[in-house]
Amino acid sequence: MDIVLKQQTYLKECYDSLLRKKERQDPEELKQNLRKLNECNYSFQFISSRDADVIIVLLVDVLSVVPNDDLVSRFGQLVFDICTKQKVTLETRSLHKTMEFLLKAFSSCSLWTLTNCISACGALLYSNVSRLEQASHMAITMHESLHLTSLPFLL
């Protein structure tokens, strides 16, 4: 099996798993799916913008119900890899939803998780800066609500 087909298979397996168990996702199975996706070789183009959009939104929906720092960190790594190495473009609604999820993670996750969340936000911002006006307003609001107390390293 060639590498692109193998990676597309991982993507389909993850997608099918998320659809089957959207409300009752097993954190361990989700962790394995994210691990498989993060182990893909992103130097080969294997994911379309549409597929990336669908899988990222499904993951945001599931991770909002199954909060877990390790899963959020793995998701951040996945978003970074997809955006920077696959050069995909998310739909505006999906882009805003993903940014909102990552920005909320800044105040709810452990510090060790933030590296991948910041990288994912950076990748989304870099490739979509003109479409993120609402997200930047949301970031300012989030920043004000944090009062910089939960992120002392930013002082």
Short mmCIF file of N, CA and C in Angstrom, two decimals:
data_model
loop_
_atom_site.label_atom_id
_atom_site.label_comp_id
_atom_site.label_asym_id
_atom_site.label_seq_id
_atom_site.Cartn_x
_atom_site.Cartn_y
_atom_site.Cartn_z
N MET A 1 0.86 -1.18 0.00
CA MET A 1 0.00 0.00 0.00
C MET A 1 0.90 1.24 0.00
N ASP A 2 0.65 2.15 -0.91
CA ASP A 2 1.52 3.33 -0.95
C ASP A 2 1.18 4.27 0.21
N ILE A 3 2.11 5.17 0.52
CA ILE A 3 2.03 6.00 1.71
C ILE A 3 0.81 6.93 1.71
N VAL A 4 0.47 7.51 0.58
CA VAL A 4 -0.68 8.42 0.51
C VAL A 4 -1.97 7.65 0.78
N LEU A 5 -2.11 6.49 0.18
CA LEU A 5 -3.31 5.67 0.39
C LEU A 5 -3.41 5.24 1.86
N LYS A 6 -2.28 4.88 2.46
CA LYS A 6 -2.27 4.47 3.86
C LYS A 6 -2.73 5.62 4.76
N GLN A 7 -2.25 6.81 4.48
CA GLN A 7 -2.62 7.97 5.30
C GLN A 7 -4.08 8.36 5.07
N GLN A 8 -4.56 8.22 3.85
CA GLN A 8 -5.98 8.48 3.58
C GLN A 8 -6.86 7.46 4.31
N THR A 9 -6.35 6.24 4.45
CA THR A 9 -7.07 5.21 5.19
C THR A 9 -7.17 5.58 6.66
N TYR A 10 -6.06 6.06 7.26
CA TYR A 10 -6.09 6.53 8.66
C TYR A 10 -7.13 7.64 8.83
N LEU A 11 -7.13 8.55 7.89
CA LEU A 11 -8.07 9.67 7.94
C LEU A 11 -9.51 9.17 7.90
N LYS A 12 -9.79 8.24 7.00
CA LYS A 12 -11.15 7.68 6.88
C LYS A 12 -11.54 6.91 8.13
N GLU A 13 -10.61 6.13 8.69
CA GLU A 13 -10.90 5.38 9.92
C GLU A 13 -11.25 6.33 11.07
N CYS A 14 -10.49 7.39 11.19
CA CYS A 14 -10.74 8.38 12.24
C CYS A 14 -12.10 9.04 12.02
N TYR A 15 -12.37 9.44 10.80
CA TYR A 15 -13.65 10.06 10.45
C TYR A 15 -14.82 9.13 10.77
N ASP A 16 -14.72 7.87 10.35
CA ASP A 16 -15.78 6.89 10.61
C ASP A 16 -16.00 6.70 12.11
N SER A 17 -14.91 6.62 12.86
CA SER A 17 -15.00 6.46 14.31
C SER A 17 -15.69 7.65 14.96
N LEU A 18 -15.35 8.84 14.51
CA LEU A 18 -15.96 10.05 15.07
C LEU A 18 -17.45 10.11 14.75
N LEU A 19 -17.83 9.72 13.55
CA LEU A 19 -19.24 9.74 13.17
C LEU A 19 -20.06 8.72 13.95
N ARG A 20 -19.48 7.53 14.14
CA ARG A 20 -20.19 6.46 14.84
C ARG A 20 -20.48 6.82 16.29
N LYS A 21 -19.53 7.47 16.92
CA LYS A 21 -19.62 7.69 18.36
C LYS A 21 -19.51 9.16 18.73
N LYS A 22 -20.17 9.99 17.99
CA LYS A 22 -20.01 11.44 18.19
C LYS A 22 -20.29 11.88 19.63
N GLU A 23 -21.36 11.39 20.24
CA GLU A 23 -21.70 11.82 21.60
C GLU A 23 -21.00 10.99 22.67
N ARG A 24 -20.63 9.77 22.38
CA ARG A 24 -20.05 8.89 23.39
C ARG A 24 -18.68 8.39 22.94
N GLN A 25 -17.80 9.31 22.75
CA GLN A 25 -16.46 8.98 22.26
C GLN A 25 -15.59 8.45 23.40
N ASP A 26 -14.94 7.33 23.16
CA ASP A 26 -14.00 6.76 24.12
C ASP A 26 -12.70 7.55 24.04
N PRO A 27 -12.27 8.17 25.15
CA PRO A 27 -11.05 8.98 25.11
C PRO A 27 -9.82 8.21 24.63
N GLU A 28 -9.75 6.94 24.97
CA GLU A 28 -8.59 6.14 24.55
C GLU A 28 -8.60 5.90 23.04
N GLU A 29 -9.78 5.63 22.49
CA GLU A 29 -9.89 5.46 21.04
C GLU A 29 -9.59 6.77 20.31
N LEU A 30 -10.08 7.85 20.86
CA LEU A 30 -9.81 9.17 20.29
C LEU A 30 -8.31 9.48 20.33
N LYS A 31 -7.68 9.13 21.42
CA LYS A 31 -6.22 9.32 21.55
C LYS A 31 -5.48 8.53 20.48
N GLN A 32 -5.90 7.30 20.25
CA GLN A 32 -5.26 6.47 19.22
C GLN A 32 -5.47 7.04 17.82
N ASN A 33 -6.67 7.53 17.57
CA ASN A 33 -6.94 8.15 16.26
C ASN A 33 -6.08 9.38 16.05
N LEU A 34 -5.98 10.23 17.06
CA LEU A 34 -5.14 11.42 16.95
C LEU A 34 -3.67 11.04 16.80
N ARG A 35 -3.25 10.00 17.53
CA ARG A 35 -1.86 9.54 17.40
C ARG A 35 -1.57 9.09 15.97
N LYS A 36 -2.48 8.30 15.40
CA LYS A 36 -2.30 7.84 14.02
C LYS A 36 -2.21 9.01 13.04
N LEU A 37 -3.12 9.96 13.22
CA LEU A 37 -3.12 11.12 12.31
C LEU A 37 -1.87 11.96 12.49
N ASN A 38 -1.39 12.10 13.71
CA ASN A 38 -0.18 12.89 13.95
C ASN A 38 1.08 12.19 13.47
N GLU A 39 1.02 10.88 13.33
CA GLU A 39 2.18 10.13 12.83
C GLU A 39 2.25 10.10 11.30
N CYS A 40 1.25 10.62 10.64
CA CYS A 40 1.26 10.64 9.17
C CYS A 40 2.43 11.48 8.66
N ASN A 41 2.86 11.15 7.47
CA ASN A 41 3.93 11.91 6.82
C ASN A 41 3.28 13.04 6.03
N TYR A 42 3.32 14.23 6.60
CA TYR A 42 2.62 15.36 5.99
C TYR A 42 3.40 16.01 4.85
N SER A 43 4.54 15.44 4.50
CA SER A 43 5.27 15.98 3.35
C SER A 43 4.63 15.53 2.03
N PHE A 44 3.73 14.55 2.11
CA PHE A 44 2.95 14.10 0.95
C PHE A 44 1.54 14.67 1.06
N GLN A 45 1.04 15.24 -0.02
CA GLN A 45 -0.33 15.78 -0.01
C GLN A 45 -1.31 14.61 -0.01
N PHE A 46 -2.12 14.50 1.04
CA PHE A 46 -3.08 13.41 1.10
C PHE A 46 -4.45 13.83 1.62
N ILE A 47 -4.59 15.09 1.99
CA ILE A 47 -5.86 15.53 2.53
C ILE A 47 -6.33 16.79 1.81
N SER A 48 -7.58 16.77 1.40
CA SER A 48 -8.14 17.94 0.71
C SER A 48 -8.60 18.97 1.75
N SER A 49 -8.82 20.18 1.30
CA SER A 49 -9.32 21.22 2.21
C SER A 49 -10.67 20.81 2.79
N ARG A 50 -11.52 20.23 1.97
CA ARG A 50 -12.84 19.81 2.45
C ARG A 50 -12.73 18.73 3.51
N ASP A 51 -11.89 17.71 3.27
CA ASP A 51 -11.71 16.64 4.25
C ASP A 51 -11.12 17.18 5.55
N ALA A 52 -10.15 18.06 5.43
CA ALA A 52 -9.53 18.66 6.62
C ALA A 52 -10.57 19.44 7.41
N ASP A 53 -11.38 20.19 6.71
CA ASP A 53 -12.43 20.99 7.34
C ASP A 53 -13.38 20.09 8.14
N VAL A 54 -13.83 19.03 7.52
CA VAL A 54 -14.79 18.12 8.16
C VAL A 54 -14.18 17.44 9.38
N ILE A 55 -12.98 16.92 9.26
CA ILE A 55 -12.36 16.18 10.37
C ILE A 55 -12.03 17.12 11.52
N ILE A 56 -11.56 18.32 11.23
CA ILE A 56 -11.22 19.27 12.29
C ILE A 56 -12.47 19.70 13.06
N VAL A 57 -13.56 19.97 12.34
CA VAL A 57 -14.80 20.37 13.01
C VAL A 57 -15.36 19.22 13.85
N LEU A 58 -15.31 18.00 13.33
CA LEU A 58 -15.75 16.85 14.12
C LEU A 58 -14.92 16.71 15.39
N LEU A 59 -13.62 16.89 15.27
CA LEU A 59 -12.75 16.79 16.44
C LEU A 59 -13.04 17.90 17.45
N VAL A 60 -13.28 19.10 16.98
CA VAL A 60 -13.64 20.19 17.89
C VAL A 60 -14.92 19.84 18.65
N ASP A 61 -15.92 19.32 17.93
CA ASP A 61 -17.18 18.94 18.58
C ASP A 61 -16.96 17.87 19.64
N VAL A 62 -16.17 16.86 19.32
CA VAL A 62 -15.93 15.76 20.26
C VAL A 62 -15.08 16.24 21.43
N LEU A 63 -14.04 17.00 21.16
CA LEU A 63 -13.15 17.46 22.24
C LEU A 63 -13.84 18.45 23.16
N SER A 64 -14.87 19.11 22.68
CA SER A 64 -15.64 20.01 23.55
C SER A 64 -16.44 19.22 24.58
N VAL A 65 -16.79 17.99 24.24
CA VAL A 65 -17.55 17.12 25.14
C VAL A 65 -16.62 16.26 25.99
N VAL A 66 -15.46 15.90 25.47
CA VAL A 66 -14.49 15.04 26.15
C VAL A 66 -13.23 15.87 26.44
N PRO A 67 -13.30 16.79 27.42
CA PRO A 67 -12.13 17.64 27.67
C PRO A 67 -10.98 16.83 28.28
N ASN A 68 -9.82 16.96 27.70
CA ASN A 68 -8.66 16.21 28.15
C ASN A 68 -7.42 16.93 27.61
N ASP A 69 -6.52 17.31 28.48
CA ASP A 69 -5.35 18.09 28.06
C ASP A 69 -4.51 17.38 27.01
N ASP A 70 -4.31 16.08 27.18
CA ASP A 70 -3.51 15.32 26.21
C ASP A 70 -4.18 15.34 24.84
N LEU A 71 -5.48 15.16 24.80
CA LEU A 71 -6.21 15.16 23.53
C LEU A 71 -6.19 16.54 22.88
N VAL A 72 -6.33 17.58 23.69
CA VAL A 72 -6.28 18.95 23.15
C VAL A 72 -4.89 19.23 22.58
N SER A 73 -3.85 18.78 23.26
CA SER A 73 -2.49 18.98 22.77
C SER A 73 -2.27 18.25 21.44
N ARG A 74 -2.75 17.02 21.37
CA ARG A 74 -2.63 16.25 20.13
C ARG A 74 -3.42 16.90 18.99
N PHE A 75 -4.58 17.43 19.33
CA PHE A 75 -5.39 18.14 18.34
C PHE A 75 -4.65 19.37 17.83
N GLY A 76 -4.03 20.11 18.73
CA GLY A 76 -3.25 21.29 18.32
C GLY A 76 -2.14 20.92 17.37
N GLN A 77 -1.46 19.81 17.66
CA GLN A 77 -0.39 19.33 16.77
C GLN A 77 -0.96 18.99 15.39
N LEU A 78 -2.12 18.33 15.38
CA LEU A 78 -2.76 17.94 14.12
C LEU A 78 -3.15 19.17 13.29
N VAL A 79 -3.76 20.15 13.93
CA VAL A 79 -4.15 21.38 13.22
C VAL A 79 -2.92 22.06 12.64
N PHE A 80 -1.85 22.14 13.42
CA PHE A 80 -0.61 22.75 12.94
C PHE A 80 -0.09 22.02 11.70
N ASP A 81 -0.01 20.69 11.78
CA ASP A 81 0.51 19.91 10.65
C ASP A 81 -0.37 20.05 9.41
N ILE A 82 -1.67 19.98 9.59
CA ILE A 82 -2.57 20.09 8.45
C ILE A 82 -2.47 21.46 7.80
N CYS A 83 -2.46 22.50 8.62
CA CYS A 83 -2.44 23.87 8.07
C CYS A 83 -1.10 24.23 7.44
N THR A 84 -0.01 23.83 8.06
CA THR A 84 1.31 24.25 7.56
C THR A 84 1.87 23.33 6.49
N LYS A 85 1.60 22.05 6.59
CA LYS A 85 2.24 21.11 5.67
C LYS A 85 1.33 20.64 4.54
N GLN A 86 0.02 20.67 4.77
CA GLN A 86 -0.91 20.26 3.72
C GLN A 86 -1.50 21.46 2.98
N LYS A 87 -1.27 22.65 3.53
CA LYS A 87 -1.71 23.91 2.88
C LYS A 87 -3.21 23.90 2.57
N VAL A 88 -4.00 23.47 3.54
CA VAL A 88 -5.45 23.45 3.33
C VAL A 88 -6.06 24.78 3.76
N THR A 89 -7.25 25.03 3.28
CA THR A 89 -8.00 26.23 3.64
C THR A 89 -9.31 25.78 4.28
N LEU A 90 -9.52 26.19 5.51
CA LEU A 90 -10.77 25.86 6.18
C LEU A 90 -11.85 26.85 5.78
N GLU A 91 -13.10 26.40 5.80
CA GLU A 91 -14.22 27.30 5.58
C GLU A 91 -14.24 28.30 6.73
N THR A 92 -14.77 29.49 6.48
CA THR A 92 -14.74 30.56 7.49
C THR A 92 -15.39 30.13 8.80
N ARG A 93 -16.53 29.50 8.73
CA ARG A 93 -17.22 29.05 9.95
C ARG A 93 -16.37 28.05 10.73
N SER A 94 -15.75 27.12 10.04
CA SER A 94 -14.90 26.12 10.68
C SER A 94 -13.65 26.76 11.27
N LEU A 95 -13.10 27.71 10.55
CA LEU A 95 -11.93 28.44 11.01
C LEU A 95 -12.22 29.15 12.33
N HIS A 96 -13.35 29.83 12.39
CA HIS A 96 -13.72 30.55 13.61
C HIS A 96 -13.99 29.58 14.75
N LYS A 97 -14.67 28.47 14.45
CA LYS A 97 -14.98 27.48 15.48
C LYS A 97 -13.70 26.87 16.05
N THR A 98 -12.74 26.58 15.19
CA THR A 98 -11.47 26.00 15.63
C THR A 98 -10.68 27.01 16.46
N MET A 99 -10.62 28.26 16.00
CA MET A 99 -9.92 29.30 16.76
C MET A 99 -10.57 29.50 18.13
N GLU A 100 -11.89 29.52 18.16
CA GLU A 100 -12.59 29.69 19.44
C GLU A 100 -12.24 28.56 20.40
N PHE A 101 -12.24 27.33 19.89
CA PHE A 101 -11.91 26.18 20.73
C PHE A 101 -10.48 26.30 21.27
N LEU A 102 -9.53 26.64 20.40
CA LEU A 102 -8.14 26.76 20.83
C LEU A 102 -7.95 27.91 21.82
N LEU A 103 -8.61 29.02 21.59
CA LEU A 103 -8.49 30.16 22.51
C LEU A 103 -9.08 29.82 23.88
N LYS A 104 -10.16 29.08 23.90
CA LYS A 104 -10.73 28.64 25.19
C LYS A 104 -9.79 27.69 25.90
N ALA A 105 -9.05 26.90 25.13
CA ALA A 105 -8.09 25.97 25.74
C ALA A 105 -7.01 26.71 26.52
N PHE A 106 -6.70 27.94 26.13
CA PHE A 106 -5.69 28.72 26.85
C PHE A 106 -6.07 28.90 28.32
N SER A 107 -7.34 29.03 28.60
CA SER A 107 -7.75 29.26 29.99
C SER A 107 -8.17 27.99 30.71
N SER A 108 -8.39 26.91 29.99
CA SER A 108 -8.88 25.70 30.65
C SER A 108 -7.88 24.56 30.71
N CYS A 109 -6.80 24.63 29.95
CA CYS A 109 -5.85 23.52 29.90
C CYS A 109 -4.60 23.82 30.73
N SER A 110 -3.84 22.79 31.00
CA SER A 110 -2.57 22.92 31.71
C SER A 110 -1.56 23.64 30.83
N LEU A 111 -0.56 24.22 31.47
CA LEU A 111 0.46 24.98 30.73
C LEU A 111 1.18 24.14 29.68
N TRP A 112 1.45 22.86 29.97
CA TRP A 112 2.19 22.03 29.03
C TRP A 112 1.42 21.82 27.72
N THR A 113 0.12 21.97 27.77
CA THR A 113 -0.73 21.80 26.58
C THR A 113 -0.64 23.00 25.64
N LEU A 114 -0.31 24.14 26.19
CA LEU A 114 -0.42 25.39 25.44
C LEU A 114 0.53 25.48 24.25
N THR A 115 1.66 24.83 24.28
CA THR A 115 2.61 24.91 23.17
C THR A 115 1.95 24.51 21.85
N ASN A 116 1.28 23.37 21.85
CA ASN A 116 0.63 22.92 20.62
C ASN A 116 -0.58 23.78 20.27
N CYS A 117 -1.28 24.29 21.27
CA CYS A 117 -2.42 25.18 21.00
C CYS A 117 -1.94 26.49 20.38
N ILE A 118 -0.85 27.04 20.90
CA ILE A 118 -0.29 28.28 20.35
C ILE A 118 0.20 28.05 18.92
N SER A 119 0.87 26.93 18.69
CA SER A 119 1.35 26.61 17.34
C SER A 119 0.18 26.48 16.36
N ALA A 120 -0.89 25.82 16.80
CA ALA A 120 -2.07 25.67 15.95
C ALA A 120 -2.71 27.02 15.65
N CYS A 121 -2.83 27.86 16.66
CA CYS A 121 -3.38 29.21 16.44
C CYS A 121 -2.51 29.99 15.48
N GLY A 122 -1.20 29.89 15.65
CA GLY A 122 -0.28 30.59 14.75
C GLY A 122 -0.44 30.13 13.31
N ALA A 123 -0.58 28.83 13.12
CA ALA A 123 -0.75 28.29 11.76
C ALA A 123 -2.07 28.76 11.15
N LEU A 124 -3.13 28.76 11.95
CA LEU A 124 -4.42 29.23 11.46
C LEU A 124 -4.36 30.72 11.13
N LEU A 125 -3.73 31.50 12.00
CA LEU A 125 -3.62 32.94 11.76
C LEU A 125 -2.79 33.24 10.53
N TYR A 126 -1.67 32.56 10.39
CA TYR A 126 -0.75 32.83 9.28
C TYR A 126 -1.43 32.63 7.93
N SER A 127 -2.19 31.55 7.82
CA SER A 127 -2.79 31.25 6.52
C SER A 127 -4.17 31.87 6.31
N ASN A 128 -4.73 32.48 7.35
CA ASN A 128 -6.11 32.98 7.24
C ASN A 128 -6.31 34.34 7.89
N VAL A 129 -5.27 35.13 8.01
CA VAL A 129 -5.34 36.37 8.77
C VAL A 129 -6.47 37.29 8.31
N SER A 130 -6.72 37.36 7.04
CA SER A 130 -7.77 38.27 6.54
C SER A 130 -9.18 37.80 6.90
N ARG A 131 -9.33 36.52 7.21
CA ARG A 131 -10.66 35.99 7.50
C ARG A 131 -10.92 35.84 8.99
N LEU A 132 -10.02 36.32 9.82
CA LEU A 132 -10.16 36.08 11.25
C LEU A 132 -10.49 37.32 12.07
N GLU A 133 -11.16 38.27 11.48
CA GLU A 133 -11.49 39.49 12.22
C GLU A 133 -12.33 39.18 13.46
N GLN A 134 -13.32 38.31 13.32
CA GLN A 134 -14.15 37.96 14.47
C GLN A 134 -13.34 37.23 15.52
N ALA A 135 -12.44 36.37 15.09
CA ALA A 135 -11.62 35.61 16.04
C ALA A 135 -10.69 36.54 16.81
N SER A 136 -10.18 37.59 16.16
CA SER A 136 -9.30 38.50 16.87
C SER A 136 -10.08 39.27 17.93
N HIS A 137 -11.32 39.63 17.62
CA HIS A 137 -12.17 40.27 18.62
C HIS A 137 -12.40 39.30 19.79
N MET A 138 -12.62 38.03 19.47
CA MET A 138 -12.83 37.01 20.49
C MET A 138 -11.57 36.86 21.34
N ALA A 139 -10.39 36.94 20.73
CA ALA A 139 -9.14 36.81 21.47
C ALA A 139 -8.97 37.96 22.45
N ILE A 140 -9.33 39.15 22.04
CA ILE A 140 -9.24 40.31 22.93
C ILE A 140 -10.19 40.12 24.11
N THR A 141 -11.39 39.66 23.84
CA THR A 141 -12.36 39.41 24.90
C THR A 141 -11.84 38.33 25.84
N MET A 142 -11.27 37.26 25.28
CA MET A 142 -10.73 36.17 26.09
C MET A 142 -9.57 36.69 26.94
N HIS A 143 -8.71 37.49 26.35
CA HIS A 143 -7.56 38.06 27.05
C HIS A 143 -8.04 38.89 28.24
N GLU A 144 -9.05 39.71 28.02
CA GLU A 144 -9.59 40.54 29.10
C GLU A 144 -10.20 39.68 30.20
N SER A 145 -10.85 38.58 29.84
CA SER A 145 -11.47 37.73 30.85
C SER A 145 -10.43 36.95 31.65
N LEU A 146 -9.27 36.71 31.07
CA LEU A 146 -8.21 35.99 31.78
C LEU A 146 -7.49 36.89 32.79
N HIS A 147 -7.49 38.18 32.55
CA HIS A 147 -6.79 39.16 33.39
C HIS A 147 -5.32 38.80 33.56
N LEU A 148 -4.78 38.04 32.63
CA LEU A 148 -3.38 37.63 32.63
C LEU A 148 -2.97 36.82 33.85
N THR A 149 -3.92 36.40 34.69
CA THR A 149 -3.54 35.65 35.88
C THR A 149 -3.26 34.19 35.58
N SER A 150 -3.94 33.62 34.61
CA SER A 150 -3.68 32.22 34.33
C SER A 150 -2.55 32.01 33.34
N LEU A 151 -2.02 33.08 32.78
CA LEU A 151 -0.90 32.98 31.85
C LEU A 151 0.24 33.90 32.30
N PRO A 152 0.85 33.63 33.47
CA PRO A 152 1.87 34.54 34.00
C PRO A 152 3.10 34.67 33.11
N PHE A 153 3.36 33.69 32.27
CA PHE A 153 4.54 33.75 31.42
C PHE A 153 4.41 34.79 30.32
N LEU A 154 3.21 35.34 30.11
CA LEU A 154 3.01 36.37 29.10
C LEU A 154 3.31 37.77 29.62
N LEU A 155 3.51 37.90 30.93
CA LEU A 155 3.78 39.22 31.52
C LEU A 155 5.16 39.71 31.19
#
